[in-house]
Structures are given as structure tokens and as C-alpha cells.
Amino acid sequence: MDLDGARVVVAGASGVLGAAIARSLHDRGARLVLAGRDADRLAAVGVDAPVLTFDALDLERCAAVVDEAAELLGGLDVLVVAFGVAAFGPAEQAGDVITEHLLTVNTMAPMAMVRAAVPRFDGDGTVAVLSAILADHPTAGMAAYTASKAGLSAWLTAVRQEQRRRGVTVFDVRPPHIETGLADRAIEGEAPSMTAGATVEELVELVVDGIRDGRRELRYDLKERAFAGR
């Protein structure tokens, strides 16, 4: 995909990763709409682009944001989803409220956005969704958090098969732990000691290059301590 002039909505642009991805896409000539929960943080991204606000717990608003972005851009070529929440602790301590929160924000909200984006693509289009390494490596002390990420990744795999004939690329990004502050804002529990597997800059370059090159998957190989994809 030629990113110069591409019409892109970045959902989660008020976060560290989303903001960095937005800046990189802007530098490559993409036309952006920035979407996130905090209007002030969206304005601070440093990109001259319209901003839209949403709360990932409101699934109707998640879908509406994509539609509004497409209207502002005169169409849509790329949806980037780069938001989520974390929770930690033994599975038996994660009650229904916390589990529902994780599944709504990490699984159902991205699904709602992808469903809204696909009909907006005029021919080829790309959805790039940031999940987590947990989808490949279920981890003790993060059972509900793992389930929310694994469920999203499985759904994206099925959607990729459905959309192949239409020319829509479904890019599933499953990075390792990266120091963005997400773990420090967990909705439950305290994060264990974790070593960052990559930098924000490294991941952003791989994600933006992957969108350009039509990649379908980017994951982190724990044995090789390196990213792998196809």
C-alpha cells in the first residue's frame, strides 16, 4: 500500500504506541484522523489532523468513530487499533466485572471497529490491530488478560480468511512487553517484573512497514528474542 495520501484512522492515538504510529504514518504522507479517549492528549500528538473521542467500553461509539472518520477523510484505506487495558493476579481473583472490562476493551471494541471499517474500504484496505504476545503465550497470573488478547487474535485470523477475496489485509500484531506505562495502569492487580522485549520505536517501524508491505502477522519469538512475521 502506498502510504502517501492513504486515509487512516488511528484508534488509540492518545496512548504512547498509538501516538507514535500516528506520527510515523503522518511523516510518510498519510491523511489521518486521530481517535482516543482524551482530547487533550490527542491534540498533543503533534499531528495536524481531526480528532474524535471515544470510550472503548461503549461499543456503539467505537463503531461510530470509524464511520465519522471515514466521512471526514472521504473514505477509508487503513484502520489502526492501538489501545487496551491490563489486569494481573490469579484467575480465581478476577471477578466478572474485571473480566467483562478486559473482554470489552481488548476484544469486543477492536472487533466493533473492524466490522465498521471493512464496508468502508473501496477495494483494498488494511486493518492493523495491536494485540499482545499473550495470544501466543498464555501466562499464569494473567489468565483473563490472556483470554482477551487470544480471543481477539483468533477472531482476526478468521476475519482474514473471510476478507481475502475482497483484497482486505488483516494485520495481527502481537508484540512483547514494551515500556509504555500500560502495566502501571492495570485495572486490577500489580504487574510482575517484566523485561521489555522491544522499544516503542522498533515496534512502530515494524508496524508501519507492515501496513505498507501488506503483512498479515507480526509476532515475537521468545526463543530467538526477535520479531517474526509473514
PDB file of C-alpha atoms in Angstrom:
ATOM      1  CA  MET A   1       0.000   0.000   0.000  1.00  0.00           C
ATOM      2  CA  ASP A   2       1.202   3.477  -0.837  1.00  0.00           C
ATOM      3  CA  LEU A   3       1.017   5.370   2.450  1.00  0.00           C
ATOM      4  CA  ASP A   4       1.363   8.749   0.776  1.00  0.00           C
ATOM      5  CA  GLY A   5      -2.206  10.051   0.724  1.00  0.00           C
ATOM      6  CA  ALA A   6      -3.648   6.947   2.412  1.00  0.00           C
ATOM      7  CA  ARG A   7      -6.740   7.689   4.515  1.00  0.00           C
ATOM      8  CA  VAL A   8      -6.090   6.361   8.019  1.00  0.00           C
ATOM      9  CA  VAL A   9      -7.847   6.404  11.366  1.00  0.00           C
ATOM     10  CA  VAL A  10      -5.650   5.592  14.355  1.00  0.00           C
ATOM     11  CA  ALA A  11      -7.781   4.428  17.285  1.00  0.00           C
ATOM     12  CA  GLY A  12      -5.835   4.780  20.498  1.00  0.00           C
ATOM     13  CA  ALA A  13      -3.771   7.722  19.287  1.00  0.00           C
ATOM     14  CA  SER A  14      -3.913   9.240  22.773  1.00  0.00           C
ATOM     15  CA  GLY A  15      -1.656   6.413  24.003  1.00  0.00           C
ATOM     16  CA  VAL A  16       2.098   6.060  23.659  1.00  0.00           C
ATOM     17  CA  LEU A  17       2.084   3.483  20.861  1.00  0.00           C
ATOM     18  CA  GLY A  18      -0.882   4.936  19.007  1.00  0.00           C
ATOM     19  CA  ALA A  19       0.599   8.431  19.041  1.00  0.00           C
ATOM     20  CA  ALA A  20       3.965   7.181  17.775  1.00  0.00           C
ATOM     21  CA  ILE A  21       2.286   5.196  14.988  1.00  0.00           C
ATOM     22  CA  ALA A  22       0.245   8.252  14.009  1.00  0.00           C
ATOM     23  CA  ARG A  23       3.353  10.431  13.792  1.00  0.00           C
ATOM     24  CA  SER A  24       5.172   7.852  11.683  1.00  0.00           C
ATOM     25  CA  LEU A  25       2.232   7.498   9.285  1.00  0.00           C
ATOM     26  CA  HIS A  26       1.944  11.273   9.046  1.00  0.00           C
ATOM     27  CA  ASP A  27       5.649  11.533   8.212  1.00  0.00           C
ATOM     28  CA  ARG A  28       5.043   9.114   5.324  1.00  0.00           C
ATOM     29  CA  GLY A  29       2.271  11.258   3.893  1.00  0.00           C
ATOM     30  CA  ALA A  30      -0.845   9.566   5.269  1.00  0.00           C
ATOM     31  CA  ARG A  31      -4.013  11.600   5.872  1.00  0.00           C
ATOM     32  CA  LEU A  32      -5.104  10.947   9.434  1.00  0.00           C
ATOM     33  CA  VAL A  33      -7.951  11.081  11.866  1.00  0.00           C
ATOM     34  CA  LEU A  34      -6.821  10.624  15.475  1.00  0.00           C
ATOM     35  CA  ALA A  35      -9.219   8.848  17.821  1.00  0.00           C
ATOM     36  CA  GLY A  36      -8.859   8.246  21.543  1.00  0.00           C
ATOM     37  CA  ARG A  37     -10.331   8.781  24.961  1.00  0.00           C
ATOM     38  CA  ASP A  38      -8.537  12.023  25.878  1.00  0.00           C
ATOM     39  CA  ALA A  39      -8.975  15.021  23.573  1.00  0.00           C
ATOM     40  CA  ASP A  40      -6.106  16.936  25.171  1.00  0.00           C
ATOM     41  CA  ARG A  41      -3.680  14.068  24.619  1.00  0.00           C
ATOM     42  CA  LEU A  42      -4.854  13.706  21.027  1.00  0.00           C
ATOM     43  CA  ALA A  43      -4.147  17.390  20.471  1.00  0.00           C
ATOM     44  CA  ALA A  44      -0.665  16.874  21.939  1.00  0.00           C
ATOM     45  CA  VAL A  45       0.288  14.182  19.403  1.00  0.00           C
ATOM     46  CA  GLY A  46       1.699  16.940  17.226  1.00  0.00           C
ATOM     47  CA  VAL A  47      -0.070  15.973  14.012  1.00  0.00           C
ATOM     48  CA  ASP A  48      -2.352  18.337  12.128  1.00  0.00           C
ATOM     49  CA  ALA A  49      -5.398  16.084  11.892  1.00  0.00           C
ATOM     50  CA  PRO A  50      -9.026  15.949  13.037  1.00  0.00           C
ATOM     51  CA  VAL A  51      -9.613  14.297  16.401  1.00  0.00           C
ATOM     52  CA  LEU A  52     -12.506  12.155  17.620  1.00  0.00           C
ATOM     53  CA  THR A  53     -13.094  10.864  21.130  1.00  0.00           C
ATOM     54  CA  PHE A  54     -14.488   7.531  22.261  1.00  0.00           C
ATOM     55  CA  ASP A  55     -14.587   5.244  25.283  1.00  0.00           C
ATOM     56  CA  ALA A  56     -13.747   1.638  24.430  1.00  0.00           C
ATOM     57  CA  LEU A  57     -16.401   0.450  26.877  1.00  0.00           C
ATOM     58  CA  ASP A  58     -19.029   1.994  24.589  1.00  0.00           C
ATOM     59  CA  LEU A  59     -19.160  -0.395  21.631  1.00  0.00           C
ATOM     60  CA  GLU A  60     -21.676   1.652  19.655  1.00  0.00           C
ATOM     61  CA  ARG A  61     -19.394   4.665  19.911  1.00  0.00           C
ATOM     62  CA  CYS A  62     -16.415   2.552  18.796  1.00  0.00           C
ATOM     63  CA  ALA A  63     -18.177   1.735  15.537  1.00  0.00           C
ATOM     64  CA  ALA A  64     -19.446   5.291  15.117  1.00  0.00           C
ATOM     65  CA  VAL A  65     -15.940   6.725  15.390  1.00  0.00           C
ATOM     66  CA  VAL A  66     -14.826   4.687  12.381  1.00  0.00           C
ATOM     67  CA  ASP A  67     -17.814   5.879  10.362  1.00  0.00           C
ATOM     68  CA  GLU A  68     -17.194   9.505  11.363  1.00  0.00           C
ATOM     69  CA  ALA A  69     -13.504   9.227  10.461  1.00  0.00           C
ATOM     70  CA  ALA A  70     -14.363   7.817   7.042  1.00  0.00           C
ATOM     71  CA  GLU A  71     -16.729  10.727   6.436  1.00  0.00           C
ATOM     72  CA  LEU A  72     -14.050  13.248   7.427  1.00  0.00           C
ATOM     73  CA  LEU A  73     -11.476  11.589   5.163  1.00  0.00           C
ATOM     74  CA  GLY A  74     -13.791  10.993   2.215  1.00  0.00           C
ATOM     75  CA  GLY A  75     -13.281   7.252   2.518  1.00  0.00           C
ATOM     76  CA  LEU A  76     -11.017   4.876   4.394  1.00  0.00           C
ATOM     77  CA  ASP A  77      -7.918   2.867   3.481  1.00  0.00           C
ATOM     78  CA  VAL A  78      -6.469   1.855   6.865  1.00  0.00           C
ATOM     79  CA  LEU A  79      -7.738   1.291  10.387  1.00  0.00           C
ATOM     80  CA  VAL A  80      -5.123   1.045  13.141  1.00  0.00           C
ATOM     81  CA  VAL A  81      -6.290  -0.191  16.554  1.00  0.00           C
ATOM     82  CA  ALA A  82      -3.740   0.512  19.290  1.00  0.00           C
ATOM     83  CA  PHE A  83      -5.463   0.559  22.676  1.00  0.00           C
ATOM     84  CA  GLY A  84      -6.093  -1.832  25.538  1.00  0.00           C
ATOM     85  CA  VAL A  85      -6.112  -2.407  29.277  1.00  0.00           C
ATOM     86  CA  ALA A  86      -4.231  -4.830  31.520  1.00  0.00           C
ATOM     87  CA  ALA A  87      -5.076  -6.804  34.662  1.00  0.00           C
ATOM     88  CA  PHE A  88      -2.978  -9.101  36.816  1.00  0.00           C
ATOM     89  CA  GLY A  89      -3.491 -11.729  39.508  1.00  0.00           C
ATOM     90  CA  PRO A  90      -4.675 -15.328  39.928  1.00  0.00           C
ATOM     91  CA  ALA A  91      -7.598 -16.394  37.762  1.00  0.00           C
ATOM     92  CA  GLU A  92      -9.879 -17.052  40.726  1.00  0.00           C
ATOM     93  CA  GLN A  93      -9.496 -13.452  41.849  1.00  0.00           C
ATOM     94  CA  ALA A  94     -10.557 -11.906  38.530  1.00  0.00           C
ATOM     95  CA  GLY A  95     -14.273 -11.420  39.035  1.00  0.00           C
ATOM     96  CA  ASP A  96     -16.932 -10.947  36.396  1.00  0.00           C
ATOM     97  CA  VAL A  97     -16.638  -7.157  36.391  1.00  0.00           C
ATOM     98  CA  ILE A  98     -12.900  -7.154  35.698  1.00  0.00           C
ATOM     99  CA  THR A  99     -13.190  -9.948  33.139  1.00  0.00           C
ATOM    100  CA  GLU A 100     -16.014  -8.164  31.336  1.00  0.00           C
ATOM    101  CA  HIS A 101     -13.974  -4.947  31.306  1.00  0.00           C
ATOM    102  CA  LEU A 102     -10.974  -6.739  29.766  1.00  0.00           C
ATOM    103  CA  LEU A 103     -13.041  -8.528  27.135  1.00  0.00           C
ATOM    104  CA  THR A 104     -14.962  -5.390  26.202  1.00  0.00           C
ATOM    105  CA  VAL A 105     -11.923  -3.144  25.766  1.00  0.00           C
ATOM    106  CA  ASN A 106      -9.375  -5.652  24.460  1.00  0.00           C
ATOM    107  CA  THR A 107     -11.614  -7.901  22.376  1.00  0.00           C
ATOM    108  CA  MET A 108     -15.043  -6.521  21.581  1.00  0.00           C
ATOM    109  CA  ALA A 109     -14.101  -2.872  20.990  1.00  0.00           C
ATOM    110  CA  PRO A 110     -11.488  -3.728  18.316  1.00  0.00           C
ATOM    111  CA  MET A 111     -13.978  -6.156  16.774  1.00  0.00           C
ATOM    112  CA  ALA A 112     -16.616  -3.408  16.581  1.00  0.00           C
ATOM    113  CA  MET A 113     -14.152  -1.091  14.868  1.00  0.00           C
ATOM    114  CA  VAL A 114     -13.009  -3.675  12.338  1.00  0.00           C
ATOM    115  CA  ARG A 115     -16.623  -4.545  11.497  1.00  0.00           C
ATOM    116  CA  ALA A 116     -17.318  -0.862  10.895  1.00  0.00           C
ATOM    117  CA  ALA A 117     -14.166  -0.359   8.799  1.00  0.00           C
ATOM    118  CA  VAL A 118     -14.475  -3.248   6.351  1.00  0.00           C
ATOM    119  CA  PRO A 119     -17.561  -1.920   4.478  1.00  0.00           C
ATOM    120  CA  ARG A 120     -15.852   1.459   4.205  1.00  0.00           C
ATOM    121  CA  PHE A 121     -12.913   0.147   2.189  1.00  0.00           C
ATOM    122  CA  ASP A 122     -13.098   0.919  -1.508  1.00  0.00           C
ATOM    123  CA  GLY A 123     -11.463  -2.236  -2.833  1.00  0.00           C
ATOM    124  CA  ASP A 124      -8.220  -2.920  -0.988  1.00  0.00           C
ATOM    125  CA  GLY A 125      -7.929  -1.856   2.630  1.00  0.00           C
ATOM    126  CA  THR A 126      -5.991  -2.740   5.761  1.00  0.00           C
ATOM    127  CA  VAL A 127      -6.855  -3.260   9.399  1.00  0.00           C
ATOM    128  CA  ALA A 128      -3.829  -3.340  11.696  1.00  0.00           C
ATOM    129  CA  VAL A 129      -4.688  -4.411  15.228  1.00  0.00           C
ATOM    130  CA  LEU A 130      -2.212  -4.441  18.106  1.00  0.00           C
ATOM    131  CA  SER A 131      -2.857  -7.379  20.413  1.00  0.00           C
ATOM    132  CA  ALA A 132      -0.119  -8.883  22.610  1.00  0.00           C
ATOM    133  CA  ILE A 133       2.340 -11.749  22.935  1.00  0.00           C
ATOM    134  CA  LEU A 134      -0.131 -13.286  25.397  1.00  0.00           C
ATOM    135  CA  ALA A 135      -2.150 -14.505  22.415  1.00  0.00           C
ATOM    136  CA  ASP A 136       0.732 -16.894  21.653  1.00  0.00           C
ATOM    137  CA  HIS A 137       1.912 -17.494  25.206  1.00  0.00           C
ATOM    138  CA  PRO A 138      -0.859 -17.792  27.822  1.00  0.00           C
ATOM    139  CA  THR A 139       0.690 -16.637  31.080  1.00  0.00           C
ATOM    140  CA  ALA A 140      -0.015 -17.521  34.703  1.00  0.00           C
ATOM    141  CA  GLY A 141      -1.179 -14.560  36.714  1.00  0.00           C
ATOM    142  CA  MET A 142      -2.726 -13.032  33.605  1.00  0.00           C
ATOM    143  CA  ALA A 143      -5.432 -15.548  32.682  1.00  0.00           C
ATOM    144  CA  ALA A 144      -8.294 -13.154  31.917  1.00  0.00           C
ATOM    145  CA  TYR A 145      -5.912 -10.675  30.274  1.00  0.00           C
ATOM    146  CA  THR A 146      -4.537 -13.526  28.143  1.00  0.00           C
ATOM    147  CA  ALA A 147      -8.048 -14.632  27.166  1.00  0.00           C
ATOM    148  CA  SER A 148      -8.949 -11.146  25.961  1.00  0.00           C
ATOM    149  CA  LYS A 149      -5.904 -10.996  23.692  1.00  0.00           C
ATOM    150  CA  ALA A 150      -6.110 -14.600  22.465  1.00  0.00           C
ATOM    151  CA  GLY A 151      -9.786 -14.179  21.616  1.00  0.00           C
ATOM    152  CA  LEU A 152      -9.058 -11.108  19.516  1.00  0.00           C
ATOM    153  CA  SER A 153      -6.211 -12.807  17.670  1.00  0.00           C
ATOM    154  CA  ALA A 154      -8.352 -15.868  16.873  1.00  0.00           C
ATOM    155  CA  TRP A 155     -11.129 -13.627  15.579  1.00  0.00           C
ATOM    156  CA  LEU A 156      -8.712 -11.706  13.363  1.00  0.00           C
ATOM    157  CA  THR A 157      -7.425 -14.982  11.896  1.00  0.00           C
ATOM    158  CA  ALA A 158     -10.958 -15.965  10.886  1.00  0.00           C
ATOM    159  CA  VAL A 159     -11.726 -12.491   9.505  1.00  0.00           C
ATOM    160  CA  ARG A 160      -8.547 -12.629   7.402  1.00  0.00           C
ATOM    161  CA  GLN A 161      -9.836 -15.764   5.698  1.00  0.00           C
ATOM    162  CA  GLU A 162     -13.240 -14.166   5.090  1.00  0.00           C
ATOM    163  CA  GLN A 163     -11.817 -10.960   3.636  1.00  0.00           C
ATOM    164  CA  ARG A 164      -9.064 -12.433   1.449  1.00  0.00           C
ATOM    165  CA  ARG A 165     -11.169 -12.430  -1.728  1.00  0.00           C
ATOM    166  CA  ARG A 166     -12.117  -8.793  -1.197  1.00  0.00           C
ATOM    167  CA  GLY A 167      -8.466  -7.805  -1.007  1.00  0.00           C
ATOM    168  CA  VAL A 168      -8.675  -6.610   2.605  1.00  0.00           C
ATOM    169  CA  THR A 169      -5.472  -7.185   4.590  1.00  0.00           C
ATOM    170  CA  VAL A 170      -5.866  -8.157   8.240  1.00  0.00           C
ATOM    171  CA  PHE A 171      -2.615  -7.435  10.083  1.00  0.00           C
ATOM    172  CA  ASP A 172      -2.432  -9.008  13.557  1.00  0.00           C
ATOM    173  CA  VAL A 173       0.380  -7.501  15.658  1.00  0.00           C
ATOM    174  CA  ARG A 174       1.345  -9.433  18.811  1.00  0.00           C
ATOM    175  CA  PRO A 175       4.276  -7.589  20.438  1.00  0.00           C
ATOM    176  CA  PRO A 176       6.159  -8.446  23.627  1.00  0.00           C
ATOM    177  CA  HIS A 177       6.122  -6.270  26.707  1.00  0.00           C
ATOM    178  CA  ILE A 178       7.082  -2.702  25.850  1.00  0.00           C
ATOM    179  CA  GLU A 179       7.507   0.102  28.365  1.00  0.00           C
ATOM    180  CA  THR A 180       4.519   2.318  27.620  1.00  0.00           C
ATOM    181  CA  GLY A 181       3.111   2.611  31.136  1.00  0.00           C
ATOM    182  CA  LEU A 182       0.143   0.336  30.371  1.00  0.00           C
ATOM    183  CA  ALA A 183       1.117  -2.208  33.030  1.00  0.00           C
ATOM    184  CA  ASP A 184       1.303   0.555  35.634  1.00  0.00           C
ATOM    185  CA  ARG A 185      -2.306   1.492  34.883  1.00  0.00           C
ATOM    186  CA  ALA A 186      -3.724  -2.013  35.315  1.00  0.00           C
ATOM    187  CA  ILE A 187      -7.394  -2.160  36.260  1.00  0.00           C
ATOM    188  CA  GLU A 188      -6.644  -4.985  38.695  1.00  0.00           C
ATOM    189  CA  GLY A 189      -3.567  -6.302  40.472  1.00  0.00           C
ATOM    190  CA  GLU A 190       0.096  -5.399  40.252  1.00  0.00           C
ATOM    191  CA  ALA A 191       2.269  -6.206  37.271  1.00  0.00           C
ATOM    192  CA  PRO A 192       5.086  -8.690  37.838  1.00  0.00           C
ATOM    193  CA  SER A 193       8.617  -7.700  36.971  1.00  0.00           C
ATOM    194  CA  MET A 194       8.848  -7.743  33.178  1.00  0.00           C
ATOM    195  CA  THR A 195      11.743  -7.047  30.850  1.00  0.00           C
ATOM    196  CA  ALA A 196      10.907  -5.042  27.756  1.00  0.00           C
ATOM    197  CA  GLY A 197      11.330  -7.110  24.614  1.00  0.00           C
ATOM    198  CA  ALA A 198      11.456  -4.141  22.250  1.00  0.00           C
ATOM    199  CA  THR A 199      11.371  -0.367  22.147  1.00  0.00           C
ATOM    200  CA  VAL A 200       8.455   1.753  21.046  1.00  0.00           C
ATOM    201  CA  GLU A 201      10.499   2.994  18.089  1.00  0.00           C
ATOM    202  CA  GLU A 202      11.331  -0.536  16.922  1.00  0.00           C
ATOM    203  CA  LEU A 203       7.722  -1.704  17.085  1.00  0.00           C
ATOM    204  CA  VAL A 204       6.346   1.392  15.372  1.00  0.00           C
ATOM    205  CA  GLU A 205       8.710   0.996  12.433  1.00  0.00           C
ATOM    206  CA  LEU A 206       7.728  -2.659  12.044  1.00  0.00           C
ATOM    207  CA  VAL A 207       4.012  -1.884  12.243  1.00  0.00           C
ATOM    208  CA  VAL A 208       4.112   0.956   9.712  1.00  0.00           C
ATOM    209  CA  ASP A 209       6.355  -1.018   7.357  1.00  0.00           C
ATOM    210  CA  GLY A 210       3.974  -3.960   7.758  1.00  0.00           C
ATOM    211  CA  ILE A 211       0.990  -1.852   6.745  1.00  0.00           C
ATOM    212  CA  ARG A 212       2.900  -0.620   3.702  1.00  0.00           C
ATOM    213  CA  ASP A 213       4.037  -4.113   2.718  1.00  0.00           C
ATOM    214  CA  GLY A 214       0.716  -5.892   3.281  1.00  0.00           C
ATOM    215  CA  ARG A 215       1.844  -8.124   6.139  1.00  0.00           C
ATOM    216  CA  ARG A 216      -0.652 -10.384   7.843  1.00  0.00           C
ATOM    217  CA  GLU A 217       1.107 -11.129  11.105  1.00  0.00           C
ATOM    218  CA  LEU A 218       3.830  -9.802  13.386  1.00  0.00           C
ATOM    219  CA  ARG A 219       4.717 -11.748  16.497  1.00  0.00           C
ATOM    220  CA  TYR A 220       7.634 -12.002  18.905  1.00  0.00           C
ATOM    221  CA  ASP A 221       9.704 -15.187  19.045  1.00  0.00           C
ATOM    222  CA  LEU A 222      10.703 -15.659  22.685  1.00  0.00           C
ATOM    223  CA  LYS A 223      13.366 -18.212  21.842  1.00  0.00           C
ATOM    224  CA  GLU A 224      15.061 -16.047  19.236  1.00  0.00           C
ATOM    225  CA  ARG A 225      14.264 -12.784  21.050  1.00  0.00           C
ATOM    226  CA  ALA A 226      13.244 -11.270  17.743  1.00  0.00           C
ATOM    227  CA  PHE A 227      10.180 -10.353  15.741  1.00  0.00           C
ATOM    228  CA  ALA A 228       8.881 -12.732  13.087  1.00  0.00           C
ATOM    229  CA  GLY A 229       6.085 -12.253  10.609  1.00  0.00           C
ATOM    230  CA  ARG A 230       4.535 -13.112   7.296  1.00  0.00           C
TER     231      ARG A 230
END
